[in-house]
Coordinates of C-alpha atoms in Angstrom, one line a residue:
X26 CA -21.0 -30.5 58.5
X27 CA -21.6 -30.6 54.8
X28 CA -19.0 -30.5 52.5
X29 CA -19.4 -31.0 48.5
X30 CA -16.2 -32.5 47.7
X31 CA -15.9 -30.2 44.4
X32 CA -12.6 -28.6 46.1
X33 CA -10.5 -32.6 46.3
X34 CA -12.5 -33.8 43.4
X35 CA -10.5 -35.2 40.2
X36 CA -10.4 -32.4 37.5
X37 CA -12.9 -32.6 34.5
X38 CA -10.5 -32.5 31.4
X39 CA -11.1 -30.5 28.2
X40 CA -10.6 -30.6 25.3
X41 CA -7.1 -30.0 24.1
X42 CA -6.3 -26.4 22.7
X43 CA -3.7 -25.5 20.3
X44 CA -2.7 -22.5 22.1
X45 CA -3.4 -21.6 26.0
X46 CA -2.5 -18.3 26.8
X47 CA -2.4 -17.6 30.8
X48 CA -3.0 -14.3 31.7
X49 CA -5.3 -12.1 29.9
X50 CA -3.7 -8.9 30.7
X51 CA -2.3 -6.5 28.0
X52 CA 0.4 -9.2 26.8
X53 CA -2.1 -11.9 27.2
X54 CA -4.9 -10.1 25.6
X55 CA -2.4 -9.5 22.2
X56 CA -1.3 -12.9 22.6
X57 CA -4.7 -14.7 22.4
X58 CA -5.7 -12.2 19.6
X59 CA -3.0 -12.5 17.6
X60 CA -3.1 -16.6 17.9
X61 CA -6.5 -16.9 17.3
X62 CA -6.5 -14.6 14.2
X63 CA -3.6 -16.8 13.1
X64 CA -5.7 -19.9 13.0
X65 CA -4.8 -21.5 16.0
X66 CA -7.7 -23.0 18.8
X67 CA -7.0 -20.6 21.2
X68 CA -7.9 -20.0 24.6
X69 CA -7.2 -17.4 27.1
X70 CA -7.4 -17.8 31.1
X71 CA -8.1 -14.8 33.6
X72 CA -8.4 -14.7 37.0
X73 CA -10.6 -11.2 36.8
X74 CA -13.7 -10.9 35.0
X75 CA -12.4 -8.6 32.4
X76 CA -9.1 -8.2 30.2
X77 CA -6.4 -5.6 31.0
X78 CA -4.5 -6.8 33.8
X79 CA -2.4 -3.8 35.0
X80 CA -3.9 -1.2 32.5
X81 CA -7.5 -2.0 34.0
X82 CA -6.6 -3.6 37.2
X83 CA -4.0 -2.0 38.0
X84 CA -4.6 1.3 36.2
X85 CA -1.3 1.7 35.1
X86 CA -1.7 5.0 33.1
X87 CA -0.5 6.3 31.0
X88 CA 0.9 3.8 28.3
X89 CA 4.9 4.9 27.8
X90 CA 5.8 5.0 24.9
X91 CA 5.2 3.9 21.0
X92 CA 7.4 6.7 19.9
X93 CA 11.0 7.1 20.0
X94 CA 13.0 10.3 21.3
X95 CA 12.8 11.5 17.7
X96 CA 9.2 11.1 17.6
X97 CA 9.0 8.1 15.2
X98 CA 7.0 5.6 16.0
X99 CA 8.6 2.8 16.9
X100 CA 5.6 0.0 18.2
X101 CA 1.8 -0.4 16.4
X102 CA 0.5 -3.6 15.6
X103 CA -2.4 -4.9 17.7
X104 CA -1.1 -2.4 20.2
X105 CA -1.8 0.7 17.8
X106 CA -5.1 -1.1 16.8
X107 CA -6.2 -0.7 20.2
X108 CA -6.0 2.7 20.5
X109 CA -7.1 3.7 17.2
X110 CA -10.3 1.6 18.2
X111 CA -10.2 3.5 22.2
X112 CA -10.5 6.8 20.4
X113 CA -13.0 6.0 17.9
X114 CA -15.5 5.6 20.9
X115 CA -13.6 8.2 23.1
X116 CA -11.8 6.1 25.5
X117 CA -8.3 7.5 24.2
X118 CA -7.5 10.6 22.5
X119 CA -4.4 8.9 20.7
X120 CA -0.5 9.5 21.4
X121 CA 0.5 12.9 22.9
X122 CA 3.6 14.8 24.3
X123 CA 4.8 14.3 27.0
X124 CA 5.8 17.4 28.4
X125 CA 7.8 16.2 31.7
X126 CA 10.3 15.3 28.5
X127 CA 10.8 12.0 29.8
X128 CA 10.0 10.6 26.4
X129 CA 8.7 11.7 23.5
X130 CA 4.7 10.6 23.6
X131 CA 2.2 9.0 26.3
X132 CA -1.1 7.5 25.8
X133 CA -3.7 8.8 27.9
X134 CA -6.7 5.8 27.9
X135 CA -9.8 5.1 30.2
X136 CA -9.1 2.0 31.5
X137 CA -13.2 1.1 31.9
X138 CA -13.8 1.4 27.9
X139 CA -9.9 -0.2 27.5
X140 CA -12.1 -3.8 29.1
X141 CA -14.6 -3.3 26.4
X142 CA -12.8 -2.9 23.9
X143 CA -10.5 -5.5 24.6
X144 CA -13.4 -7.9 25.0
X145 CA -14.5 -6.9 21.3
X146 CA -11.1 -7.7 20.0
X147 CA -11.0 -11.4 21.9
X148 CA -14.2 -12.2 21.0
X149 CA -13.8 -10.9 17.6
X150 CA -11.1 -12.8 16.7
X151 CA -12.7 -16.7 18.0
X152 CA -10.6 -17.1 20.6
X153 CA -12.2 -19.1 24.0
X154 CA -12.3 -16.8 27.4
X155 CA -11.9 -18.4 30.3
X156 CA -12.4 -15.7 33.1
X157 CA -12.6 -15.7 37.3
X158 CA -9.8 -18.6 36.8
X159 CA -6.9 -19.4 38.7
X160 CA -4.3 -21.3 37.3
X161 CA -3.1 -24.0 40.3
X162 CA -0.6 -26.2 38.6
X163 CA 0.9 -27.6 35.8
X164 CA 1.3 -30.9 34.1
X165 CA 4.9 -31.5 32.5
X166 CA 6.7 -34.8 30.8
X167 CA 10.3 -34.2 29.8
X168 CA 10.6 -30.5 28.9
X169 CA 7.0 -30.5 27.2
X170 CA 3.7 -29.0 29.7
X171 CA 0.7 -31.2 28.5
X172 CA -2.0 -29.8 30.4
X173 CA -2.5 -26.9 33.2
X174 CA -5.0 -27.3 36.3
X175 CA -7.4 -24.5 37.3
X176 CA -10.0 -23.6 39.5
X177 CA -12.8 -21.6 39.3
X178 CA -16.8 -21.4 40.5
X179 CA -17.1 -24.9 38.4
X180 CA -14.5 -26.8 40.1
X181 CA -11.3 -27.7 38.9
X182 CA -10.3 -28.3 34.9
X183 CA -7.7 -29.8 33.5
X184 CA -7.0 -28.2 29.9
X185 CA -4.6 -29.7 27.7
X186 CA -2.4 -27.7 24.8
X187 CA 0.2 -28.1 22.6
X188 CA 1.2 -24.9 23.7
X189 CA 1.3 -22.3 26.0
X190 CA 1.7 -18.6 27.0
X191 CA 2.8 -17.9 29.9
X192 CA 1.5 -14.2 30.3
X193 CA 1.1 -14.1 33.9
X194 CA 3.8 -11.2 34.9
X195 CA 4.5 -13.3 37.5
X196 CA 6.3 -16.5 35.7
X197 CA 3.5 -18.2 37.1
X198 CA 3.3 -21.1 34.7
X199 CA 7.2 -21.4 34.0
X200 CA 7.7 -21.5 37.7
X201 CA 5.3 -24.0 38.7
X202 CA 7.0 -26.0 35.7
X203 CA 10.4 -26.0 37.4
X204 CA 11.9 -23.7 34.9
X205 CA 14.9 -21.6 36.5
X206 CA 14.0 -18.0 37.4
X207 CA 16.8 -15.0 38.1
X208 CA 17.6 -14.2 42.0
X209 CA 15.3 -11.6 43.8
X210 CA 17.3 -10.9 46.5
X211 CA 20.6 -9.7 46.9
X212 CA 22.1 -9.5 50.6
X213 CA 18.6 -11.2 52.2
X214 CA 16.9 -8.1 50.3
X215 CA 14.4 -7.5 47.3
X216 CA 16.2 -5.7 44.7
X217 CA 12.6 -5.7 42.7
X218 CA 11.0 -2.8 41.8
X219 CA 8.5 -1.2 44.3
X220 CA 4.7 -1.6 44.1
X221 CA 2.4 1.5 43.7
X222 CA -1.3 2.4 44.0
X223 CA -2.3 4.6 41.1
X224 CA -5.7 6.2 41.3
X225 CA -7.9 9.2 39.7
X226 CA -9.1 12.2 40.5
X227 CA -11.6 14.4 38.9
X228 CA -12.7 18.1 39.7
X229 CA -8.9 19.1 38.9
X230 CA -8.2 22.6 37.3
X231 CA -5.3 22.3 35.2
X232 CA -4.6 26.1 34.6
X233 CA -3.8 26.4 37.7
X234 CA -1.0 24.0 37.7
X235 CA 0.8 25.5 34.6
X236 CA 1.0 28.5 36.7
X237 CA 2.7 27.5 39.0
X238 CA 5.0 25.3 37.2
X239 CA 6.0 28.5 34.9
X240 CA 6.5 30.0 38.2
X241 CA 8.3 27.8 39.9
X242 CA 10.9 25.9 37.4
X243 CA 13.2 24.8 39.9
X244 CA 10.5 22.8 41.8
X245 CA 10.2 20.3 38.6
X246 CA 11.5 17.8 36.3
X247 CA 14.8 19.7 35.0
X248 CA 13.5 18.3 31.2
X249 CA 10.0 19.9 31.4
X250 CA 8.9 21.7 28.2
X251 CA 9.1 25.0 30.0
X252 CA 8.9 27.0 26.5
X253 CA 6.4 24.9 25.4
X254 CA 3.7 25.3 28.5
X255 CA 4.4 28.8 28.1
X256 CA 3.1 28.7 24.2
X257 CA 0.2 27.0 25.3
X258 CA 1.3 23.2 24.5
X259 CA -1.0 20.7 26.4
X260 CA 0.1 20.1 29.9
X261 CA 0.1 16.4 30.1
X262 CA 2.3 15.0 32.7
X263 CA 3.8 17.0 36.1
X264 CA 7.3 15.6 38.0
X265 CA 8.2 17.7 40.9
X266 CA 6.6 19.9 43.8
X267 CA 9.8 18.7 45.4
X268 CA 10.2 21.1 48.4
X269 CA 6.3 21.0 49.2
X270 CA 6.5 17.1 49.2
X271 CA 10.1 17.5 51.0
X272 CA 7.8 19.4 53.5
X273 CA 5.2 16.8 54.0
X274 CA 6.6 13.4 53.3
X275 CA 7.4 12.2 56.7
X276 CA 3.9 13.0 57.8
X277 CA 2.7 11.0 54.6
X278 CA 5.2 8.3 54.9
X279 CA 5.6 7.3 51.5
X280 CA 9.2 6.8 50.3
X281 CA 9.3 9.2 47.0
X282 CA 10.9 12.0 46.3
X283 CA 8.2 14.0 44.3
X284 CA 4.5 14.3 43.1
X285 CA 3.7 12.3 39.6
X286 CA 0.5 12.5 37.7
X287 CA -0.3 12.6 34.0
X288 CA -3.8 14.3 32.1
X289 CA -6.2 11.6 31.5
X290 CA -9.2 11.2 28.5
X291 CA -11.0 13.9 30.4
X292 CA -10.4 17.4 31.1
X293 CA -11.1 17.7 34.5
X294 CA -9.0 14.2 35.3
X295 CA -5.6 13.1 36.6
X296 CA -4.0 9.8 37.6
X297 CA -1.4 10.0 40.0
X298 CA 1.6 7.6 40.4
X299 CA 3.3 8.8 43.7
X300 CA 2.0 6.1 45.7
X301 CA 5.2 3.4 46.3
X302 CA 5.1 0.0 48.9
X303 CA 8.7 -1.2 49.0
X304 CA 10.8 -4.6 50.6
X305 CA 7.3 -6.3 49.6
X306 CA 7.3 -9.6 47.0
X307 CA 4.1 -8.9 44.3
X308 CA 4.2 -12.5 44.1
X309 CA 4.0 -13.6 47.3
X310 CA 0.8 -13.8 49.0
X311 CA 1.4 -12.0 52.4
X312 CA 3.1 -9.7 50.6
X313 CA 1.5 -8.8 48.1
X314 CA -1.6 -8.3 51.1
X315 CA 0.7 -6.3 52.7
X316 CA 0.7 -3.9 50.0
X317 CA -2.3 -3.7 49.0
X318 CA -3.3 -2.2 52.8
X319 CA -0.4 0.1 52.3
X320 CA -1.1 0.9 48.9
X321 CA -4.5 2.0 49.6
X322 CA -3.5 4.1 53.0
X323 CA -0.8 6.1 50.6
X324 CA -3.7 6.8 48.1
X325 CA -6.1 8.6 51.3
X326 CA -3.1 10.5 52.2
X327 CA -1.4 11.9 48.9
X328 CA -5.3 12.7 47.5
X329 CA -6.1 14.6 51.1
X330 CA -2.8 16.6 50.8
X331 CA -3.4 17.3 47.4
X332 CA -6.4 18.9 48.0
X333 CA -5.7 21.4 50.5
X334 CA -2.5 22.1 49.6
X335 CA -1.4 22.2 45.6
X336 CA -3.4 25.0 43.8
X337 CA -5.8 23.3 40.8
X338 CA -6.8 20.1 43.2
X339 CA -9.1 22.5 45.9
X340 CA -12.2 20.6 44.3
X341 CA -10.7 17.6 43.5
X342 CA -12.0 14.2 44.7
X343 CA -11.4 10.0 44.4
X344 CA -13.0 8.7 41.4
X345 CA -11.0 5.5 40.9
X346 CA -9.2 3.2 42.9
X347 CA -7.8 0.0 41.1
X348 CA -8.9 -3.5 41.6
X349 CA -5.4 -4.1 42.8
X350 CA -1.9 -2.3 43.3
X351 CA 0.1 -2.3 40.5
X352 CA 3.1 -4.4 40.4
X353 CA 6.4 -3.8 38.5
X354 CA 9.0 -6.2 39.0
X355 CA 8.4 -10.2 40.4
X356 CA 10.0 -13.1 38.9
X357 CA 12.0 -12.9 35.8
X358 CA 12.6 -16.3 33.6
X359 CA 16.0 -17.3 32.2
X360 CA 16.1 -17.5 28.6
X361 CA 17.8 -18.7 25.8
X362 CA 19.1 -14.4 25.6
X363 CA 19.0 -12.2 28.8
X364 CA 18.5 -8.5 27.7
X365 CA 20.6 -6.1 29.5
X366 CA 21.0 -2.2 30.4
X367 CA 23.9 -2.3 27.6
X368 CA 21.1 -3.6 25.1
X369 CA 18.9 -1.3 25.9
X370 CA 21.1 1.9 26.2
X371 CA 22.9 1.0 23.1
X372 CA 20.5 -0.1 20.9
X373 CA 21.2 -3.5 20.7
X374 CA 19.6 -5.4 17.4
X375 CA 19.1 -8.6 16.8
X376 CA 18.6 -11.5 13.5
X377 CA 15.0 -13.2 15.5
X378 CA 13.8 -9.6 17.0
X379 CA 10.3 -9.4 17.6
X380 CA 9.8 -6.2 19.3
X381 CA 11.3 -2.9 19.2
X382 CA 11.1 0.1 22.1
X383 CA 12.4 3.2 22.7
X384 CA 11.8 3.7 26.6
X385 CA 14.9 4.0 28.9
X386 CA 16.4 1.9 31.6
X387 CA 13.7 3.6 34.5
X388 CA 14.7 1.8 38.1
X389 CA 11.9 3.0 40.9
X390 CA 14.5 2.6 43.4
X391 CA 13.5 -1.1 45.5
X392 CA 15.0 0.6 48.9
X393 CA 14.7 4.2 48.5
X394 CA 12.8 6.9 47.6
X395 CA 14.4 8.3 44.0
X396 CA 15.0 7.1 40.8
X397 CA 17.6 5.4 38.5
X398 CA 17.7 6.4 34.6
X399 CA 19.6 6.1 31.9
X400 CA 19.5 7.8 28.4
X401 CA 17.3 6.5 25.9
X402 CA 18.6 4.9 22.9
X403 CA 19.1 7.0 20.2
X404 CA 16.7 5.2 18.0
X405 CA 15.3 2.2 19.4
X406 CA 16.8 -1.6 20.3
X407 CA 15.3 -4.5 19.7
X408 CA 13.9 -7.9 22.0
X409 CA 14.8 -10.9 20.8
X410 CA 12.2 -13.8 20.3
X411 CA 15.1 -15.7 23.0
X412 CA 14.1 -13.4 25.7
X413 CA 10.5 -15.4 25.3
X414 CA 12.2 -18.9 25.1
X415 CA 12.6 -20.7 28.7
X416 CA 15.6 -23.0 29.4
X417 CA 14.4 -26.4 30.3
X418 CA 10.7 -26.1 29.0
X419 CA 10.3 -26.6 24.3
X420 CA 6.6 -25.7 24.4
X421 CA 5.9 -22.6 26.2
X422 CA 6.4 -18.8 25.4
X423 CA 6.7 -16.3 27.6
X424 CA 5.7 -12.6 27.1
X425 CA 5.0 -9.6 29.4
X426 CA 7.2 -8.5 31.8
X427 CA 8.6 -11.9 32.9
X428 CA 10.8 -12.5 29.8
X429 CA 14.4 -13.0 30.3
X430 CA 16.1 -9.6 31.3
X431 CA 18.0 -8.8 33.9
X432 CA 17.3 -6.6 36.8
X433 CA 17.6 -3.5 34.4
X434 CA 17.2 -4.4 30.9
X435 CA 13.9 -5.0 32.3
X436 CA 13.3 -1.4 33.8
X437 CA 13.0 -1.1 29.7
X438 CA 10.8 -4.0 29.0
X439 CA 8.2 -4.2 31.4
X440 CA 6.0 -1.2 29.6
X441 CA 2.7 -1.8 28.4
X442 CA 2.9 -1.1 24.6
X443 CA 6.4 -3.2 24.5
X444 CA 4.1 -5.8 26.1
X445 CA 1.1 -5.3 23.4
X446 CA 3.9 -6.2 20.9
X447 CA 5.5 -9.2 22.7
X448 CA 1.9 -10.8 22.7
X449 CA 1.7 -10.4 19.2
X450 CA 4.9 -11.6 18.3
X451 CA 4.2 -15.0 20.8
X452 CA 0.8 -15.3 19.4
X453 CA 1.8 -15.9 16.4
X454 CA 4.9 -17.8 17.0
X455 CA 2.5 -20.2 19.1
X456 CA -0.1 -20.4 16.2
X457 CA 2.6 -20.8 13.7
X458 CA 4.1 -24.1 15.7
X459 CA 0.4 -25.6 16.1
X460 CA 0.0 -25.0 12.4
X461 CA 3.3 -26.8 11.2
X462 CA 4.3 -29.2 14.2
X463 CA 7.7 -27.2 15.1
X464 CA 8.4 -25.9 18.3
X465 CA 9.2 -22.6 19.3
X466 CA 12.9 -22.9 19.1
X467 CA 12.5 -24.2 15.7
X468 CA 11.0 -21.0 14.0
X469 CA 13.2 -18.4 11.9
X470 CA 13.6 -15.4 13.2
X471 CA 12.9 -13.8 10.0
X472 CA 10.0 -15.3 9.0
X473 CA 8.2 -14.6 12.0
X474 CA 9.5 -10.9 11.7
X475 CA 8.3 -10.8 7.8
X476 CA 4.8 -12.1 8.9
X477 CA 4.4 -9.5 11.9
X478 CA 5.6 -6.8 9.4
X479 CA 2.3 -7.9 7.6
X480 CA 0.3 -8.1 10.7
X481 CA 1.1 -4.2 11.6
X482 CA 4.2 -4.3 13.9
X483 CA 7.4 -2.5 13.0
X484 CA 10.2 -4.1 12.6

């Protein structure tokens, strides 16, 4: 038997980075751009061979929400950048209605031209990619990580930083530190959000489906903008066919109460989000396995059904399956603040906020088939840079939908453009330490906020 020895060999070390950002998803993508435009060495680790993470991955679409209920806009900053630069090349056709009245706008993208772009923008700025890499461990010495170990095609590396972003969604690196996480389980059960399959179809005739939603109010969303489908409004998003699934969901045997899918870049597109895998951990291996079998019988079944049975899909077909289910909800850190459902309902501000958003408390129900909502806030709250700040560990940020929040505050947080913003805001809170020796804890609130203002972000 031959055996090369790369796998138990000691790890080659590199050099050291000012900022490491793990994960190169949409937080991680903002994160490594915004440190690397700030001036730090940056370099960002992926385990894919892209950027994107759930919004090319996953193909979480559309992105909810950068507006307000009032229609003001409420997020921008590297976020808005993106999608300016999507559209100028047609891979976004910019912020829209929503007209399930959920909230006030959505933002349809193509998550292929999303990669791309996304690759411009790291590149762009000088930060180092590090892709097909899996983070395996990190190196810590009272409260400080020096160094995390990965693997990839080359071996194993060892790359030290004076400080790190953990953008993993999963806590990954905070974990693996020792840093103290909030429970998952309540009663021996998983009180995390399911997991869900999105996917595309194409050859869809939209007319159709106004019809019979103008037809048949009672069958949808109570909020839909009736009136407005009726003037000829774009028909964006769809909630409902709730006695037709009622009909068919035992034969299905997915546990939702109603068709979802939202207009894509294309005419003839739609991405549906009906698909959901419950009492299944995204961050544990057999689990998350599990789901991804499930995920991917669910998406067979609700296209088939949808095509001989809900008038406008007749001709639909597949044309996208994600790399991987998408995942909501999996560990969640405990910060120096723990956002809340009051926070977000009440629009909680705050002296060292760093983000805004607009998006109500939205619970995909972890045992059930419905949802939990709350109102919006009337305006918008804000996250506090403490959300990003772990107990136990000085050097490393997190961002994404990880951050400190409890169990509802972060049915709010976890959305992608809130995400785009936290990046940017840790970004440049980690280039902003490397560049003057603090750590994170150390930084004003309001000067960070003053420099994001000048970097796009509204706040």
């Amino acid at each position: 038997m031959y055996t090369s020895g790369v796998a138990s060999a000691s790890p080659t070390t590199l050099d050291q980075y000012d900022v490491v950002v793990c994960g190169g998803g949409p937080t991680g993508t903002m994160a490594a751009v915004s440190a690397a435009r700030n001036g730090a060495k940056t370099l960002v680790i992926e385990r894919y061979g892209f950027p994107g993470g759930s919004s090319t991955a996953a193909m979480v679409h559309p992105w909810l929400s950068f507006h307000n209920k009032h229609g003001e806009q409420v997020l921008a900053g590297l976020g808005q950048e993106l999608v300016d630069r999507l559209q100028a090349i047609g891979g976004a056709i910019g912020h829209v209605r929503d007209s399930i009245g959920f909230v006030y706008s959505l933002t349809p993208f193509d998550p292929d031209l999303t990669k791309q772009v996304m690759l411009r923008m790291l590149v762009e700025s000088g930060a180092d990619l590090m892709l097909h890499t899996f983070i395996t461990d990190v190196q810590t010495t009272n409260g400080i990580v020096t160094a995390v170990r990965v693997v990839n095609k080359s071996g194993s590396q060892l790359i030290p930083a004076k400080f790190f972003i953990d953008a993993t969604g999963d806590a990954d690196i905070a974990m693996r530190a020792g840093a103290p996480m909030q429970e998952q389980r309540k009663d021996g059960q998983l009180i995390t959000q399911p997991l869900t399959m999105n996917f595309r179809l194409s050859g869809v005739q939209w007319e159709p489906i106004r019809r019979y939603i103008l037809d048949n109010p009672d069958e949808f969303h109570h909020e839909t903008m009736f009136h407005e489908l009726k003037r000829g409004e774009p028909l964006t998003a769809v909630s409902g066919y709730f006695s037709e699934w009622r009909k068919v969901n035992e034969k299905l045997n997915v546990p939702r109460d109603r068709l979802l899918f939202f207009s894509g870049v294309r005419p003839d597109e739609c991405y549906v989000n009906t698909s959901r895998v419950t009492q299944l951990d995204g961050a544990d291996a057999f689990d998350l396995t599990a789901a991804e079998i499930e995920g991917r019988r669910q998406v067979t079944a609700i296209a088939d059904w949808m095509k001989g049975n809900i008038a406008g899909f007749e001709d639909s077909y597949i044309s996208m399956i994600p790399t991987q289910i998408g995942v909501r909800e999996t560990r969640r850190i405990l910060g120096d603040y723990v956002i809340n459902q009051n926070d977000v309902v009440n629009g909680s501000k705050f002296e060292d906020a760093i983000a805004r958003s607009a998006y109500p408390v939205d619970i995909h129900a972890p045992t059930g088939a419905g949802l939990i909502t709350s109102e919006a806030p009337d305006d918008y709250y804000e996250i506090p840079f403490r959300c990003l700040l772990l107990q136990g560990l000085d050097n490393v940020i997190v961002a994404g939908r990880c951050i400190s929040a409890t169990h509802e505050g972060h049915a709010s947080t976890r959305l992608t453009p809130t995400c785009f913003a936290m990046g940017q805001a840790a970004g440049l809170a980690a280039a902003q330490c490397a560049s003057k020796n603090l750590l994170p804890r150390d930084i004003k609130g309001s000067q960070l906020r003053s420099k994001l203002r000048e970097q796009g972000a509204v706040l």
